[in-house]
Tab-separated table of C-alpha atoms and ligand atoms in Angstrom:
chain	number	residue	atom	x	y	z
A	1	MET	CA	6.205	40.490	-122.454
A	2	LYS	CA	6.149	37.219	-124.302
A	3	ILE	CA	3.754	35.155	-122.829
A	4	LEU	CA	3.433	30.700	-123.813
A	5	ILE	CA	-0.237	30.177	-122.869
A	6	THR	CA	-0.955	26.513	-121.690
A	7	GLY	CA	-4.439	25.711	-122.767
A	8	GLY	CA	-4.989	28.848	-124.439
A	9	ALA	CA	-7.672	27.844	-127.083
A	10	GLY	CA	-10.085	26.511	-124.051
A	11	TYR	CA	-13.078	28.133	-122.155
A	12	ILE	CA	-10.816	30.140	-120.183
A	13	GLY	CA	-7.537	30.527	-121.693
A	14	SER	CA	-8.670	31.846	-124.622
A	15	HIS	CA	-10.155	34.749	-122.310
A	16	VAL	CA	-7.427	35.303	-121.155
A	17	VAL	CA	-5.507	35.271	-124.592
A	18	LYS	CA	-7.734	37.807	-125.623
A	19	LEU	CA	-7.325	40.306	-122.483
A	20	LEU	CA	-3.266	39.605	-123.417
A	21	GLY	CA	-3.622	40.384	-126.987
A	22	GLU	CA	-5.682	43.334	-126.466
A	23	LEU	CA	-2.719	44.657	-124.305
A	24	GLY	CA	-0.129	43.936	-126.895
A	25	HIS	CA	1.544	41.290	-125.519
A	26	THR	CA	3.393	38.299	-127.829
A	27	LEU	CA	1.779	35.343	-127.180
A	28	LEU	CA	1.878	31.899	-128.084
A	29	THR	CA	-0.873	29.208	-126.947
A	30	TYR	CA	0.465	25.214	-126.993
A	31	ASP	CA	-2.977	23.304	-126.692
A	32	ASN	CA	-3.406	19.893	-128.436
A	33	LEU	CA	-7.017	21.246	-129.058
A	34	SER	CA	-9.458	17.705	-127.618
A	35	THR	CA	-11.253	20.555	-126.165
A	36	GLY	CA	-10.205	23.609	-127.321
A	37	ASN	CA	-10.917	25.055	-130.817
A	38	PRO	CA	-8.674	26.857	-132.558
A	39	LYS	CA	-10.760	29.372	-133.770
A	40	ALA	CA	-10.984	30.651	-130.064
A	41	VAL	CA	-7.409	31.670	-130.442
A	42	LEU	CA	-7.793	35.731	-130.906
A	43	TYR	CA	-4.443	36.830	-130.776
A	44	GLY	CA	-0.920	35.131	-131.343
A	45	ASP	CA	0.366	31.709	-132.642
A	46	LEU	CA	-1.255	28.162	-131.900
A	47	VAL	CA	0.811	25.486	-131.354
A	48	VAL	CA	-1.083	21.891	-131.669
A	49	ALA	CA	0.805	19.692	-129.532
A	50	ASP	CA	0.689	17.447	-126.012
A	51	LEU	CA	1.684	18.513	-122.460
A	52	LEU	CA	2.785	14.778	-122.992
A	53	ASP	CA	4.806	15.014	-125.736
A	54	GLU	CA	8.040	16.636	-123.676
A	55	GLY	CA	10.041	16.695	-126.464
A	56	LYS	CA	8.053	19.342	-128.326
A	57	LEU	CA	7.358	21.117	-125.363
A	58	LYS	CA	11.028	21.763	-124.599
A	59	GLU	CA	11.424	22.636	-128.129
A	60	VAL	CA	8.876	25.398	-128.419
A	61	ILE	CA	9.800	26.881	-124.995
A	62	LYS	CA	13.540	26.664	-126.306
A	63	ASN	CA	12.518	28.934	-129.547
A	64	PHE	CA	9.904	30.817	-128.109
A	65	LYS	CA	11.792	32.160	-124.696
A	66	PRO	CA	8.762	33.364	-122.614
A	67	HIS	CA	8.423	35.701	-120.167
A	68	VAL	CA	5.635	34.031	-118.755
A	69	VAL	CA	4.210	30.855	-118.394
A	70	MET	CA	0.241	30.601	-117.722
A	71	HIS	CA	-0.923	27.170	-117.457
A	72	PHE	CA	-4.654	26.493	-117.786
A	73	ALA	CA	-4.161	22.973	-120.151
A	74	ALA	CA	-5.903	20.107	-118.092
A	75	LYS	CA	-9.084	17.739	-118.134
A	76	ILE	CA	-11.664	19.508	-116.421
A	77	SER	CA	-14.537	17.381	-115.237
A	78	VAL	CA	-15.152	16.011	-111.775
A	79	PRO	CA	-17.419	13.146	-112.642
A	80	GLU	CA	-14.802	11.690	-115.681
A	81	SER	CA	-11.594	12.066	-113.022
A	82	VAL	CA	-14.007	9.637	-111.164
A	83	LYS	CA	-14.575	7.351	-113.731
A	84	ASP	CA	-10.616	7.710	-115.343
A	85	PRO	CA	-8.250	8.518	-112.850
A	86	LEU	CA	-5.644	7.603	-114.829
A	87	ARG	CA	-5.722	10.296	-117.236
A	88	TYR	CA	-6.414	12.898	-114.832
A	89	TYR	CA	-3.188	12.529	-113.099
A	90	ARG	CA	-1.423	11.795	-116.426
A	91	GLU	CA	-2.781	14.938	-117.892
A	92	ASN	CA	-2.866	17.696	-114.993
A	93	PHE	CA	-0.082	15.539	-112.592
A	94	CYS	CA	2.306	14.653	-115.401
A	95	GLY	CA	1.762	17.079	-118.031
A	96	THR	CA	2.248	19.747	-115.122
A	97	LEU	CA	5.633	17.560	-114.507
A	98	ASN	CA	6.906	18.036	-117.756
A	99	LEU	CA	5.857	22.077	-118.152
A	100	LEU	CA	7.822	22.719	-114.820
A	101	SER	CA	10.795	20.530	-116.658
A	102	ALA	CA	11.032	22.121	-119.827
A	103	MET	CA	10.832	25.831	-117.750
A	104	VAL	CA	13.734	24.892	-115.546
A	105	GLU	CA	15.784	23.411	-119.055
A	106	THR	CA	15.282	26.647	-120.669
A	107	GLY	CA	15.224	28.964	-117.673
A	108	VAL	CA	11.665	30.453	-117.685
A	109	ARG	CA	11.036	32.188	-114.063
A	110	TYR	CA	7.248	32.777	-113.925
A	111	LEU	CA	4.644	30.532	-113.860
A	112	VAL	CA	0.459	31.562	-113.006
A	113	PHE	CA	-1.001	28.484	-112.258
A	114	SER	CA	-4.884	26.905	-112.523
A	115	SER	CA	-5.693	25.342	-109.957
A	116	THR	CA	-9.004	24.651	-108.407
A	117	ALA	CA	-11.755	25.056	-105.140
A	118	ALA	CA	-11.941	20.465	-105.765
A	119	VAL	CA	-8.923	20.635	-103.957
A	120	TYR	CA	-9.956	21.697	-100.402
A	121	GLY	CA	-12.646	18.246	-101.084
A	122	ILE	CA	-15.697	19.105	-98.449
A	123	PRO	CA	-14.473	22.352	-96.488
A	124	LYS	CA	-14.926	22.097	-92.772
A	125	SER	CA	-16.489	25.982	-92.885
A	126	VAL	CA	-17.337	28.061	-95.650
A	127	PRO	CA	-16.231	30.438	-96.978
A	128	VAL	CA	-13.063	28.248	-97.360
A	129	LYS	CA	-9.471	30.619	-96.731
A	130	GLU	CA	-6.463	29.829	-98.695
A	131	GLU	CA	-5.007	28.170	-95.167
A	132	ASP	CA	-7.619	25.644	-94.613
A	133	PRO	CA	-7.045	22.104	-95.127
A	134	THR	CA	-7.349	20.474	-98.567
A	135	LEU	CA	-8.415	17.109	-98.831
A	136	PRO	CA	-10.190	16.787	-102.324
A	137	ILE	CA	-12.543	13.941	-102.568
A	138	ASN	CA	-12.077	13.299	-106.472
A	139	PRO	CA	-8.761	12.341	-108.342
A	140	TYR	CA	-9.602	15.745	-110.112
A	141	GLY	CA	-8.729	17.524	-107.162
A	142	TRP	CA	-5.672	15.487	-106.248
A	143	SER	CA	-4.476	16.218	-110.068
A	144	LYS	CA	-4.167	19.906	-108.992
A	145	LEU	CA	-3.070	19.695	-105.660
A	146	MET	CA	-0.357	17.204	-106.419
A	147	SER	CA	0.449	19.649	-109.291
A	148	GLU	CA	0.284	22.920	-107.068
A	149	ILE	CA	2.967	20.831	-104.493
A	150	ALA	CA	5.101	20.167	-107.439
A	151	ILE	CA	5.029	23.689	-108.475
A	152	LYS	CA	6.017	24.855	-104.651
A	153	ASP	CA	8.837	22.532	-104.033
A	154	LEU	CA	10.615	23.652	-107.351
A	155	ALA	CA	10.243	27.779	-106.012
A	156	SER	CA	11.633	26.041	-102.759
A	157	SER	CA	15.058	23.520	-104.345
A	158	GLY	CA	16.989	26.729	-105.139
A	159	TYR	CA	14.804	27.520	-108.650
A	160	PRO	CA	14.512	30.804	-109.022
A	161	LEU	CA	10.358	29.811	-109.635
A	162	LYS	CA	7.836	32.494	-109.271
A	163	PHE	CA	4.747	31.616	-108.933
A	164	VAL	CA	0.989	32.350	-108.360
A	165	ILE	CA	-1.675	29.373	-108.386
A	166	LEU	CA	-5.135	30.464	-108.774
A	167	ARG	CA	-8.061	28.672	-107.094
A	168	TYR	CA	-10.703	29.009	-109.671
A	169	PHE	CA	-14.326	27.932	-108.265
A	170	ASN	CA	-16.813	27.686	-110.220
A	171	VAL	CA	-16.297	29.380	-113.616
A	172	ALA	CA	-19.241	30.195	-116.244
A	173	GLY	CA	-20.166	33.252	-118.731
A	174	ALA	CA	-19.320	34.685	-121.641
A	175	ASP	CA	-17.259	37.380	-123.301
A	176	PRO	CA	-19.914	40.045	-122.800
A	177	GLU	CA	-18.318	41.860	-125.970
A	178	GLY	CA	-19.816	38.793	-127.774
A	179	LYS	CA	-16.527	37.418	-128.798
A	180	LEU	CA	-16.000	34.086	-127.047
A	181	GLY	CA	-17.538	32.145	-124.890
A	182	TYR	CA	-17.724	27.879	-124.280
A	183	MET	CA	-17.017	26.477	-127.482
A	184	GLY	CA	-17.151	22.483	-126.773
A	185	LYS	CA	-19.709	20.390	-128.156
A	186	ASP	CA	-20.548	18.732	-124.732
A	187	THR	CA	-20.640	19.932	-121.098
A	188	THR	CA	-21.290	18.225	-117.859
A	189	HIS	CA	-21.161	22.139	-115.993
A	190	LEU	CA	-24.652	22.941	-114.527
A	191	ILE	CA	-25.268	25.976	-116.070
A	192	GLY	CA	-24.246	24.688	-119.684
A	193	ARG	CA	-26.694	22.214	-119.438
A	194	ALA	CA	-29.137	23.822	-118.202
A	195	LEU	CA	-29.084	26.265	-121.051
A	196	ARG	CA	-28.113	23.961	-123.435
A	197	THR	CA	-31.675	21.843	-122.237
A	198	ALA	CA	-33.194	25.503	-122.785
A	199	LYS	CA	-32.436	25.775	-126.491
A	200	GLY	CA	-33.899	22.043	-126.715
A	201	GLU	CA	-30.450	19.904	-127.343
A	202	LEU	CA	-31.303	18.376	-124.251
A	203	PRO	CA	-34.418	16.807	-123.099
A	204	TYR	CA	-34.390	17.224	-119.361
A	205	LEU	CA	-32.060	18.687	-117.050
A	206	GLU	CA	-30.483	16.292	-114.131
A	207	VAL	CA	-30.268	17.448	-110.461
A	208	TYR	CA	-27.794	15.297	-108.921
A	209	GLY	CA	-28.684	15.027	-105.205
A	210	THR	CA	-31.645	16.709	-103.388
A	211	ASP	CA	-30.655	15.406	-99.931
A	212	TYR	CA	-27.291	17.459	-98.769
A	213	PRO	CA	-26.892	19.382	-96.194
A	214	THR	CA	-27.457	22.843	-97.706
A	215	PRO	CA	-31.306	24.910	-97.501
A	216	ASP	CA	-32.955	23.669	-100.264
A	217	GLY	CA	-31.021	19.783	-100.468
A	218	THR	CA	-28.702	20.565	-103.669
A	219	CYS	CA	-24.887	21.792	-104.142
A	220	ILE	CA	-23.981	25.269	-103.709
A	221	ARG	CA	-21.528	26.676	-105.461
A	222	ASP	CA	-19.795	29.984	-105.876
A	223	TYR	CA	-20.437	31.029	-109.880
A	224	ILE	CA	-17.608	33.702	-110.846
A	225	HIS	CA	-17.854	35.641	-114.763
A	226	VAL	CA	-14.502	34.081	-116.450
A	227	MET	CA	-13.656	37.607	-117.510
A	228	ASP	CA	-13.655	38.553	-113.625
A	229	LEU	CA	-11.460	35.319	-113.577
A	230	ALA	CA	-9.215	36.270	-116.936
A	231	ARG	CA	-8.685	39.778	-115.134
A	232	ALA	CA	-7.044	37.733	-112.259
A	233	HIS	CA	-4.448	36.274	-114.304
A	234	ILE	CA	-3.502	39.347	-115.525
A	235	ASP	CA	-3.170	41.171	-111.896
A	236	ALA	CA	-1.182	38.013	-110.925
A	237	MET	CA	1.488	38.290	-113.792
A	238	HIS	CA	2.041	41.889	-112.844
A	239	TYR	CA	2.292	41.577	-109.473
A	240	LEU	CA	5.315	38.537	-109.841
A	241	LEU	CA	6.602	40.710	-112.549
A	242	GLU	CA	6.726	43.662	-109.936
A	243	GLY	CA	8.673	41.525	-107.598
A	244	GLY	CA	5.453	39.996	-105.047
A	245	GLU	CA	6.263	36.497	-103.077
A	246	SER	CA	4.899	33.214	-104.351
A	247	ASP	CA	1.343	32.912	-103.416
A	248	ILE	CA	-2.090	31.099	-103.425
A	249	PHE	CA	-5.440	32.531	-103.795
A	250	ASN	CA	-9.099	31.758	-104.014
A	251	VAL	CA	-10.589	33.558	-106.591
A	252	GLY	CA	-14.577	33.397	-106.272
A	253	TYR	CA	-16.830	36.075	-105.521
A	254	GLY	CA	-17.854	34.317	-102.206
A	255	GLN	CA	-21.774	34.256	-102.943
A	256	GLY	CA	-23.391	30.600	-103.014
A	257	TYR	CA	-25.966	29.596	-104.926
A	258	SER	CA	-27.411	26.183	-105.197
A	259	VAL	CA	-28.224	23.855	-107.715
A	260	LEU	CA	-31.967	25.034	-107.685
A	261	GLU	CA	-31.744	28.552	-107.617
A	262	VAL	CA	-29.774	28.454	-110.354
A	263	ILE	CA	-32.089	26.629	-112.460
A	264	ASP	CA	-34.304	29.106	-111.266
A	265	LYS	CA	-32.153	31.709	-112.630
A	266	VAL	CA	-32.211	29.936	-116.027
A	267	LYS	CA	-35.593	29.457	-116.719
A	268	GLN	CA	-35.910	33.044	-115.622
A	269	ILE	CA	-33.502	34.599	-118.534
A	270	THR	CA	-34.168	32.598	-121.145
A	271	GLY	CA	-38.157	32.258	-120.597
A	272	VAL	CA	-38.098	28.736	-121.077
A	273	ASP	CA	-39.711	26.033	-118.662
A	274	PHE	CA	-37.830	23.345	-119.337
A	275	PRO	CA	-37.891	19.806	-117.590
A	276	VAL	CA	-35.781	18.811	-115.019
A	277	ARG	CA	-35.823	15.860	-113.069
A	278	TYR	CA	-34.312	14.775	-109.817
A	279	ALA	CA	-31.699	12.196	-109.656
A	280	GLY	CA	-29.399	10.524	-107.825
A	281	ARG	CA	-26.073	11.911	-105.973
A	282	ARG	CA	-23.277	11.827	-108.796
A	283	GLU	CA	-19.926	11.013	-107.449
A	284	GLY	CA	-17.149	13.255	-106.568
A	285	ASP	CA	-18.895	16.639	-105.590
A	286	PRO	CA	-18.862	18.574	-102.380
A	287	PRO	CA	-22.013	19.965	-100.800
A	288	GLU	CA	-21.014	23.776	-100.626
A	289	LEU	CA	-17.481	25.201	-102.261
A	290	VAL	CA	-17.340	29.011	-101.834
A	291	ALA	CA	-14.878	31.209	-101.870
A	292	ASP	CA	-13.147	33.347	-99.215
A	293	SER	CA	-11.574	36.003	-101.906
A	294	THR	CA	-10.252	38.694	-99.253
A	295	LYS	CA	-6.418	37.597	-100.006
A	296	ILE	CA	-6.847	38.486	-103.722
A	297	LYS	CA	-8.465	41.775	-103.479
A	298	LYS	CA	-6.208	43.174	-100.600
A	299	ARG	CA	-2.668	41.745	-102.447
A	300	LEU	CA	-3.672	41.459	-105.975
A	301	SER	CA	-5.936	44.569	-106.113
A	302	TRP	CA	-8.259	42.073	-107.763
A	303	ARG	CA	-11.284	43.637	-108.644
A	304	PRO	CA	-14.592	42.003	-109.634
A	305	ILE	CA	-16.796	43.811	-111.911
A	306	TYR	CA	-19.948	41.130	-113.547
A	307	TYR	CA	-20.760	39.474	-109.599
A	308	ASP	CA	-24.388	38.929	-111.020
A	309	ILE	CA	-25.489	35.612	-111.441
A	310	SER	CA	-28.030	36.877	-113.958
A	311	PHE	CA	-25.541	38.530	-115.552
A	312	ILE	CA	-22.932	35.814	-115.627
A	313	ILE	CA	-26.226	33.193	-117.424
A	314	ASN	CA	-27.091	36.082	-119.442
A	315	THR	CA	-23.915	36.518	-121.491
A	316	ALA	CA	-23.387	32.639	-121.432
A	317	TRP	CA	-27.447	32.477	-123.196
A	318	LYS	CA	-26.468	34.869	-125.478
A	319	TRP	CA	-23.410	32.869	-126.880
A	320	GLU	CA	-25.239	30.188	-126.530
A	321	MET	CA	-27.826	31.152	-129.025
A	322	SER	CA	-25.278	33.285	-131.796
A	323	TYR	CA	-22.554	29.973	-131.759
A	324	ILE	CA	-23.053	26.937	-133.744
A	325	TYR	CA	-21.151	23.773	-132.537
B	1	LIG	N1	-14.535	25.773	-115.934
B	1	LIG	C1	-13.932	25.684	-114.540
B	1	LIG	O1	-15.357	25.904	-113.839
B	1	LIG	C2	-12.530	25.786	-113.847
B	1	LIG	C3	-12.585	25.542	-112.324
B	1	LIG	C4	-11.349	25.261	-111.913
B	1	LIG	C5	-10.487	25.420	-112.591
B	1	LIG	N2	-10.264	25.387	-113.949
B	1	LIG	C6	-9.059	24.700	-114.612
B	1	LIG	O2	-9.018	25.483	-115.062
B	1	LIG	C7	-8.315	25.428	-116.813
B	1	LIG	C8	-8.774	25.537	-117.924
B	1	LIG	O3	-10.361	24.589	-118.066
B	1	LIG	P1	-10.890	25.224	-119.158
B	1	LIG	O4	-12.850	25.218	-118.531
B	1	LIG	O5	-10.891	26.605	-120.066
B	1	LIG	O6	-11.231	24.103	-119.972
B	1	LIG	P2	-11.009	23.465	-120.936
B	1	LIG	O7	-11.640	21.985	-121.816
B	1	LIG	O8	-11.565	24.712	-122.356
B	1	LIG	O9	-10.116	23.952	-121.502
B	1	LIG	C9	-8.540	23.092	-121.880
B	1	LIG	C10	-7.646	23.279	-122.441
B	1	LIG	O10	-6.392	22.501	-122.439
B	1	LIG	C11	-6.036	21.932	-123.653
B	1	LIG	N3	-5.735	20.545	-123.296
B	1	LIG	C12	-6.831	19.988	-122.785
B	1	LIG	N4	-5.137	18.530	-122.330
B	1	LIG	C13	-3.915	18.972	-123.142
B	1	LIG	C14	-2.945	18.422	-122.776
B	1	LIG	N5	-2.461	17.296	-122.526
B	1	LIG	N6	-2.467	18.760	-123.855
B	1	LIG	C15	-2.571	19.717	-124.501
B	1	LIG	N7	-3.253	20.685	-124.532
B	1	LIG	C16	-4.467	20.148	-123.650
B	1	LIG	C17	-7.584	21.631	-124.222
B	1	LIG	O11	-7.646	21.214	-125.822
B	1	LIG	C18	-8.300	22.940	-123.924
B	1	LIG	O12	-8.541	23.773	-124.836
B	1	LIG	C19	-7.830	24.181	-116.408
B	1	LIG	O13	-6.737	23.880	-115.677
B	1	LIG	C20	-9.174	23.615	-115.136
B	1	LIG	O14	-8.371	22.627	-114.215
B	1	LIG	C21	-11.438	24.806	-114.685
B	2	LIG	O1	-26.454	18.632	-115.357
B	2	LIG	C1	-26.187	18.507	-114.354
B	2	LIG	C2	-25.084	19.297	-113.485
B	2	LIG	C3	-23.931	19.722	-112.275
B	2	LIG	N1	-25.173	19.531	-111.874
B	2	LIG	C4	-24.334	19.715	-110.427
B	2	LIG	O2	-24.534	21.344	-110.852
B	2	LIG	C5	-23.233	21.766	-109.310
B	2	LIG	C6	-21.694	22.185	-110.223
B	2	LIG	O3	-21.533	20.926	-111.100
B	2	LIG	P1	-20.490	21.443	-112.309
B	2	LIG	O4	-21.228	22.708	-112.863
B	2	LIG	O5	-20.156	20.174	-113.099
B	2	LIG	O6	-19.428	22.374	-111.637
B	2	LIG	P2	-18.551	21.298	-110.405
B	2	LIG	O7	-18.260	19.984	-110.868
B	2	LIG	O8	-18.411	22.028	-109.202
B	2	LIG	O9	-16.820	21.644	-110.896
B	2	LIG	C7	-16.744	22.867	-111.598
B	2	LIG	O10	-15.387	23.605	-110.698
B	2	LIG	C8	-14.893	22.761	-110.064
B	2	LIG	C9	-14.452	24.400	-109.079
B	2	LIG	O11	-15.471	24.376	-107.967
B	2	LIG	C10	-14.448	23.496	-110.725
B	2	LIG	O12	-12.237	22.832	-110.219
B	2	LIG	C11	-14.261	21.804	-112.314
B	2	LIG	O13	-13.199	22.402	-113.579
B	2	LIG	C12	-15.244	22.557	-112.715
B	2	LIG	O14	-16.073	21.823	-113.576
B	2	LIG	C13	-22.795	20.281	-108.731
B	2	LIG	O15	-23.538	20.018	-107.715
B	2	LIG	C14	-23.648	19.324	-110.040
B	2	LIG	O16	-23.679	17.668	-109.506
B	2	LIG	C15	-26.796	19.336	-111.706
B	2	LIG	O17	-26.763	18.660	-111.026
B	2	LIG	N2	-26.422	18.419	-112.934
């Protein structure tokens, strides 16, 4: 198959490119390298360009003629989206509209889209199911929900689009073979920042909020290993190509860890008792996000392999210690 991967030079996209490449597919990554790294693209070609460059996007899709598009390219930080909402609407929502227009013009019919648990906002109950209400509490979540709506509306408009929308929970860890991992210079993610504090690159780790309605007062998240998530994309693609109906799936493990529990695990695995400071809440953070992933297991036969927080942190730590930024 010919597959176009937007954002294939980024953290998650590059792990998917690796799996697709190993399966022998013909790949083209479209990425502006704003946070991505060309060295992360282990298979196929790379076009360095922006989703907002409509002309280039159309030209690339027209020439490559992909059977399937996997759309990862986006801005991904919740706190940054609160500070710079227009950038998030422009790049994530308008970027997705440009991609959909280019797909329509060139006749591409299959799409796998990276969405997020942030579309649920503050869930009424956890674990959260796909049909639960979506009411984001930050611009990042809205930009993804608006993209989801555009995709669904296009598929209902008569254009023969088949899509899978994957709502990822908190993605972490690195390729267990050690070839890939998070390559960004900076990170706002908890596990990444904790590891960099353990390494001595950050003087201390801040805990954003200790007064949430959770057992220890800190936010709870469902951390999923990046390779388990990457396999969900392969499963989604096969499902679509075998005639599966368009659908939305949560991708998480259904087990939540608080910020303090994650910090304890990171200290245990790294053997470093790094300094931690308690700070106020970070704007845009829901107290608890945990996935009900029954649907993806049933419909796509997706099976997680690495559902162990220690394994997730271990692979990320090994990568951090071996990678030179
Ligand atoms: N990391 C997580 O925990 C998480 C959770 C839920 C959803 N997601 C989604 O997964 C996708 C990938 O996230 P990631 O963690 O790999 O982030 P990332 O920043 O590592 O990857 C994003 C990639 O897209 C590229 N990009 C960004 N804007 C672009 C644009 N306008 N044009 C072309 N390329 C552009 C970047 O250079 C980068 O390579 C995103 O859509 C994100 O919203 C991530
Ligand atoms: O230095 C830090 C960093 C984070 N946190 C907290 O740790 C939790 C997790 O934060 P983070 O790792 O930044 O992830 P999220 O904000 O939950 O967002 C991630 O997970 C979402 C899905 O749940 C994705 O949509 C986003 O793209 C991705 O950034 C939150 O409560 C943060 O407040 C800290 O206390 N200190």
